[in-house]
C-alpha cells in the first residue's frame, strides 16, 4: 500500500473539473490539487525561474514539462499532511504520465480517473463566458482552439491508456452541475476511500 491515494480528474477545457472537485471536497474529504492552479501560482511567484516558461505554455495551450508540474504536485501533497488527493487536469500527455509514474511509483496509487466528457462547442462556450470575468490569459478564442487541439491529440490518449487499466469512470459533462455531481457520487461511492 502506498502512502497516498489519488483520483485523477480529466476532461477538456471547461468540462467542469474544478466545479465538480469543489463538490467532492465538501462531501468526501479529498484534498483538491488543480495542476493548472498550481502552475498559475508558480507563474506569479516573483522569484520563480519558471514564470515565463509557464505563461508561454498556458497562452499557447501547450503542456508544461512534467518535472515542473510533478514537483509542484508532490510538494503540495507532502505539505498538506493528508492522504487522499483529487488531482485535477493532470496527466495531460505522455511526458506527464511517464514522469508521474517514475516519480510516484510506490508513493501514490491511482485509484480512479474521473473523465468529464463534453463537446468542443460546449467547452468553448463555457470558457468564453467565464473569460468575461476570470482574468485567465487563456480564456480567449485563439488560446481555446489550441487548448482543444492539445486535449484531442495529447490528453485523449492518456484517458484511453487508463481505460485499458479499467480505471476510467466517464461522466456526461454536459448535464447540469447537480446532475453531473449525482453521477460523480455514484462513481466515488464504490471506491471505499
Ligand atoms: N460549468 C462547469 N460545469 C458546468 C455544467 N455542468 N453546466 C454548465 N456550466 C458549467 O468550469 C468552466 C466554466 O463552466 C465555469 O464558468 C463553470 O461555472 C461552468 P470549470 O469547472 O472551471 O471547468 P474546468 O474543467 O476546470 O476548466 P479549465 O478551464 O480549468 O480546464 P483546463 O483543463 O483548460 O485548465 P487547467 O487550469 O487545467 O490548465 C490550464 C493550462 O495549464 C493548460 O492549457 C496547460 O497549458 C497548463 N497545464 C499544464 O501544462 N500541465 C498541467 O498538468 C495542467 C495544466
Ligand atoms: Mg479548472
Short mmCIF file of C-alpha atoms and ligand atoms in Angstrom, two decimals:
data_model
loop_
_atom_site.label_atom_id
_atom_site.label_comp_id
_atom_site.label_asym_id
_atom_site.label_seq_id
_atom_site.Cartn_x
_atom_site.Cartn_y
_atom_site.Cartn_z
CA UNK A 1 0.00 0.00 0.00
CA UNK A 2 1.34 3.39 -0.99
CA UNK A 3 1.34 6.43 1.20
CA UNK A 4 -1.16 8.35 -0.97
CA UNK A 5 -4.39 7.59 -2.84
CA UNK A 6 -5.15 9.62 -5.90
CA UNK A 7 -8.13 10.24 -8.16
CA UNK A 8 -7.21 11.96 -11.42
CA UNK A 9 -9.82 14.32 -12.87
CA UNK A 10 -9.66 14.83 -16.63
CA UNK A 11 -11.75 16.40 -19.40
CA UNK A 12 -11.49 19.22 -21.91
CA UNK A 13 -11.13 22.92 -21.08
CA UNK A 14 -14.28 23.98 -19.26
CA UNK A 15 -15.62 20.42 -18.94
CA UNK A 16 -16.33 21.09 -15.25
CA UNK A 17 -13.32 19.58 -13.50
CA UNK A 18 -12.85 22.40 -10.98
CA UNK A 19 -16.60 22.76 -10.36
CA UNK A 20 -17.06 19.08 -9.51
CA UNK A 21 -13.86 18.93 -7.46
CA UNK A 22 -15.32 21.57 -5.13
CA UNK A 23 -18.35 19.35 -4.55
CA UNK A 24 -16.23 16.28 -3.94
CA UNK A 25 -14.00 18.06 -1.42
CA UNK A 26 -17.08 19.14 0.55
CA UNK A 27 -18.51 15.62 0.83
CA UNK A 28 -15.59 13.20 0.61
CA UNK A 29 -12.65 14.87 2.32
CA UNK A 30 -10.20 14.77 -0.55
CA UNK A 31 -7.60 17.48 -0.97
CA UNK A 32 -8.10 19.16 -4.36
CA UNK A 33 -4.94 19.93 -6.30
CA UNK A 34 -5.52 21.63 -9.65
CA UNK A 35 -2.32 21.33 -11.68
CA UNK A 36 -3.36 24.43 -13.65
CA UNK A 37 -3.90 26.44 -10.43
CA UNK A 38 -0.52 25.33 -9.05
CA UNK A 39 1.17 26.38 -12.30
CA UNK A 40 -0.63 29.75 -12.29
CA UNK A 41 0.53 30.32 -8.68
CA UNK A 42 4.10 29.39 -9.54
CA UNK A 43 3.96 31.77 -12.52
CA UNK A 44 3.03 34.63 -10.15
CA UNK A 45 5.82 33.93 -7.66
CA UNK A 46 8.34 36.76 -8.20
CA UNK A 47 11.41 34.59 -7.64
CA UNK A 48 10.20 31.69 -9.81
CA UNK A 49 12.65 30.67 -12.50
CA UNK A 50 9.78 29.11 -14.48
CA UNK A 51 7.33 32.03 -14.70
CA UNK A 52 7.84 32.92 -18.34
CA UNK A 53 8.04 29.34 -19.48
CA UNK A 54 4.76 28.52 -17.73
CA UNK A 55 2.96 31.56 -19.15
CA UNK A 56 4.13 30.67 -22.65
CA UNK A 57 2.63 27.21 -22.36
CA UNK A 58 -0.63 28.39 -20.80
CA UNK A 59 -1.27 31.00 -23.51
CA UNK A 60 -0.45 28.52 -26.25
CA UNK A 61 -2.42 25.70 -24.71
CA UNK A 62 0.70 23.53 -24.69
CA UNK A 63 1.87 21.44 -21.78
CA UNK A 64 4.47 22.41 -19.21
CA UNK A 65 7.32 19.86 -18.77
CA UNK A 66 6.45 17.25 -16.18
CA UNK A 67 9.41 17.96 -13.91
CA UNK A 68 7.86 21.33 -13.06
CA UNK A 69 4.26 20.17 -12.66
CA UNK A 70 5.02 16.94 -10.82
CA UNK A 71 7.30 18.73 -8.33
CA UNK A 72 4.55 21.25 -7.57
CA UNK A 73 2.04 18.44 -7.09
CA UNK A 74 4.32 16.39 -4.91
CA UNK A 75 5.25 19.33 -2.71
CA UNK A 76 1.58 20.23 -2.23
CA UNK A 77 0.79 16.61 -1.33
CA UNK A 78 3.57 16.47 1.24
CA UNK A 79 2.75 19.86 2.74
CA UNK A 80 -0.94 19.01 3.14
CA UNK A 81 -0.27 16.23 5.63
CA UNK A 82 -3.26 14.40 4.06
CA UNK A 83 -3.54 11.12 2.16
CA UNK A 84 -6.40 11.41 -0.39
CA UNK A 85 -5.99 13.69 -3.38
CA UNK A 86 -8.05 14.79 -6.32
CA UNK A 87 -5.55 15.79 -8.97
CA UNK A 88 -7.34 17.97 -11.49
CA UNK A 89 -6.06 18.50 -15.04
CA UNK A 90 -3.10 16.13 -14.89
CA UNK A 91 -1.64 13.96 -16.51
CA UNK A 92 -2.27 15.60 -19.87
CA UNK A 93 0.25 13.87 -22.15
CA UNK A 94 2.72 11.01 -22.33
CA UNK A 95 5.52 13.10 -20.81
CA UNK A 96 3.24 13.82 -17.81
CA UNK A 97 2.23 10.17 -17.48
CA UNK A 98 5.79 8.83 -17.66
CA UNK A 99 7.11 11.49 -15.29
CA UNK A 100 4.34 10.77 -12.77
CA UNK A 101 4.91 7.02 -12.96
CA UNK A 102 8.66 7.42 -12.47
CA UNK A 103 8.36 9.81 -9.54
CA UNK A 104 5.32 8.36 -7.77
CA UNK A 105 5.58 4.61 -8.20
CA UNK A 106 5.17 3.11 -4.73
CA UNK A 107 4.36 6.56 -3.34
CA UNK A 108 0.87 7.21 -4.75
CA UNK A 109 -1.76 4.77 -6.06
CA UNK A 110 -4.08 5.99 -8.83
CA UNK A 111 -7.43 4.59 -7.75
CA UNK A 112 -9.75 6.13 -10.35
CA UNK A 113 -9.86 8.55 -13.28
CA UNK A 114 -12.97 10.71 -13.42
CA UNK A 115 -13.47 11.78 -17.02
CA UNK A 116 -15.91 14.56 -17.86
CA UNK A 117 -16.86 14.16 -21.48
CA UNK A 118 -18.05 17.40 -23.04
CA UNK A 119 -18.34 18.52 -26.67
CA UNK A 120 -15.95 21.06 -28.10
CA UNK A 121 -18.66 23.65 -28.61
CA UNK A 122 -19.90 23.46 -25.03
CA UNK A 123 -16.32 23.65 -23.73
CA UNK A 124 -15.56 26.72 -25.83
CA UNK A 125 -18.81 28.48 -24.91
CA UNK A 126 -18.25 27.90 -21.19
CA UNK A 127 -14.67 29.16 -21.23
CA UNK A 128 -15.52 32.22 -23.30
CA UNK A 129 -18.32 33.01 -20.89
CA UNK A 130 -16.02 32.53 -17.90
CA UNK A 131 -13.42 34.68 -19.70
CA UNK A 132 -15.61 37.76 -19.23
CA UNK A 133 -14.60 37.73 -15.54
CA UNK A 134 -11.88 35.10 -14.97
CA UNK A 135 -8.85 37.18 -15.93
CA UNK A 136 -7.31 33.96 -17.31
CA UNK A 137 -4.92 34.65 -20.16
CA UNK A 138 -6.16 31.50 -21.96
CA UNK A 139 -9.93 32.12 -21.89
CA UNK A 140 -9.98 33.62 -25.39
CA UNK A 141 -10.86 32.02 -28.72
CA UNK A 142 -7.30 31.88 -30.01
CA UNK A 143 -5.93 30.09 -26.93
CA UNK A 144 -9.02 27.89 -26.71
CA UNK A 145 -8.52 26.50 -30.21
CA UNK A 146 -5.02 25.48 -29.15
CA UNK A 147 -6.17 24.06 -25.82
CA UNK A 148 -8.75 21.90 -27.61
CA UNK A 149 -6.18 20.72 -30.13
CA UNK A 150 -3.77 19.70 -27.35
CA UNK A 151 -6.58 17.97 -25.48
CA UNK A 152 -7.60 15.91 -28.52
CA UNK A 153 -4.10 14.99 -29.64
CA UNK A 154 -2.29 14.55 -26.30
CA UNK A 155 -4.74 14.07 -23.43
CA UNK A 156 -7.28 11.71 -25.03
CA UNK A 157 -4.58 9.03 -25.46
CA UNK A 158 -3.89 9.24 -21.71
CA UNK A 159 -7.57 8.71 -20.94
CA UNK A 160 -7.52 5.74 -23.34
CA UNK A 161 -4.47 4.37 -21.53
CA UNK A 162 -6.34 4.46 -18.22
CA UNK A 163 -9.35 2.85 -19.90
CA UNK A 164 -7.19 -0.17 -20.67
CA UNK A 165 -6.44 -0.33 -16.92
CA UNK A 166 -10.22 -0.16 -16.19
CA UNK A 167 -9.73 2.94 -14.06
CA UNK A 168 -11.90 5.38 -16.03
CA UNK A 169 -15.35 6.49 -14.86
CA UNK A 170 -16.83 8.51 -17.70
CA UNK A 171 -19.43 11.18 -16.97
CA UNK A 172 -21.55 13.20 -19.35
CA UNK A 173 -20.20 16.67 -18.52
CA UNK A 174 -22.95 18.44 -20.44
CA UNK A 175 -25.68 17.78 -17.90
CA UNK A 176 -26.44 20.37 -15.21
CA UNK A 177 -23.80 20.67 -12.46
CA UNK A 178 -26.11 18.92 -9.97
CA UNK A 179 -26.84 16.05 -12.34
CA UNK A 180 -23.16 15.60 -13.10
CA UNK A 181 -22.43 15.54 -9.40
CA UNK A 182 -25.04 12.82 -8.88
CA UNK A 183 -23.13 10.68 -11.38
CA UNK A 184 -19.83 11.53 -9.68
CA UNK A 185 -21.16 10.38 -6.33
CA UNK A 186 -22.28 7.11 -7.89
CA UNK A 187 -18.72 6.51 -9.05
CA UNK A 188 -16.96 7.62 -5.85
CA UNK A 189 -19.25 5.70 -3.52
CA UNK A 190 -17.90 2.49 -4.99
CA UNK A 191 -14.33 3.45 -4.22
CA UNK A 192 -14.21 2.86 -0.48
CA UNK A 193 -11.76 5.62 0.28
N1 LIG B 1 -19.62 24.98 -15.65
C1 LIG B 1 -19.00 23.93 -15.05
N2 LIG B 1 -19.78 22.83 -15.06
C2 LIG B 1 -20.92 23.18 -15.71
C3 LIG B 1 -22.12 22.46 -16.06
N3 LIG B 1 -22.29 21.15 -15.73
N4 LIG B 1 -23.09 23.11 -16.73
C4 LIG B 1 -22.91 24.43 -17.06
N5 LIG B 1 -21.81 25.17 -16.76
C5 LIG B 1 -20.83 24.55 -16.09
O1 LIG B 1 -15.92 25.19 -15.42
C6 LIG B 1 -15.75 26.08 -16.52
C7 LIG B 1 -16.96 27.01 -16.61
O2 LIG B 1 -18.12 26.24 -16.90
C8 LIG B 1 -17.26 27.73 -15.30
O3 LIG B 1 -17.73 29.01 -15.61
C9 LIG B 1 -18.34 26.87 -14.67
O4 LIG B 1 -19.19 27.61 -13.82
C10 LIG B 1 -19.08 26.33 -15.86
P1 LIG B 1 -14.68 24.62 -14.61
O5 LIG B 1 -15.23 23.76 -13.53
O6 LIG B 1 -13.75 25.71 -14.24
O7 LIG B 1 -14.02 23.70 -15.73
P2 LIG B 1 -12.58 23.07 -15.83
O8 LIG B 1 -12.74 21.74 -16.48
O9 LIG B 1 -11.89 23.12 -14.52
O10 LIG B 1 -11.93 24.08 -16.88
P3 LIG B 1 -10.46 24.67 -17.00
O11 LIG B 1 -10.55 25.83 -17.93
O12 LIG B 1 -9.87 24.89 -15.66
O13 LIG B 1 -9.75 23.47 -17.72
P4 LIG B 1 -8.38 23.40 -18.43
O14 LIG B 1 -8.06 21.96 -18.40
O15 LIG B 1 -8.33 24.03 -19.74
O16 LIG B 1 -7.45 24.31 -17.50
P5 LIG B 1 -6.32 23.99 -16.46
O17 LIG B 1 -6.31 25.05 -15.46
O18 LIG B 1 -6.38 22.58 -16.03
O19 LIG B 1 -5.00 24.13 -17.39
C11 LIG B 1 -4.69 25.38 -17.98
C12 LIG B 1 -3.38 25.27 -18.72
O20 LIG B 1 -2.33 25.00 -17.80
C13 LIG B 1 -3.27 24.15 -19.77
O21 LIG B 1 -3.83 24.51 -21.01
C14 LIG B 1 -1.77 23.96 -19.85
O22 LIG B 1 -1.16 24.94 -20.65
C15 LIG B 1 -1.35 24.18 -18.40
N6 LIG B 1 -1.24 22.89 -17.66
C16 LIG B 1 -0.11 22.12 -17.87
O23 LIG B 1 0.77 22.46 -18.68
N7 LIG B 1 0.04 20.96 -17.18
C17 LIG B 1 -0.90 20.51 -16.29
O24 LIG B 1 -0.70 19.44 -15.69
C18 LIG B 1 -2.06 21.29 -16.08
C19 LIG B 1 -2.21 22.47 -16.79
MG1 LIG B 2 -10.07 24.03 -13.84
#
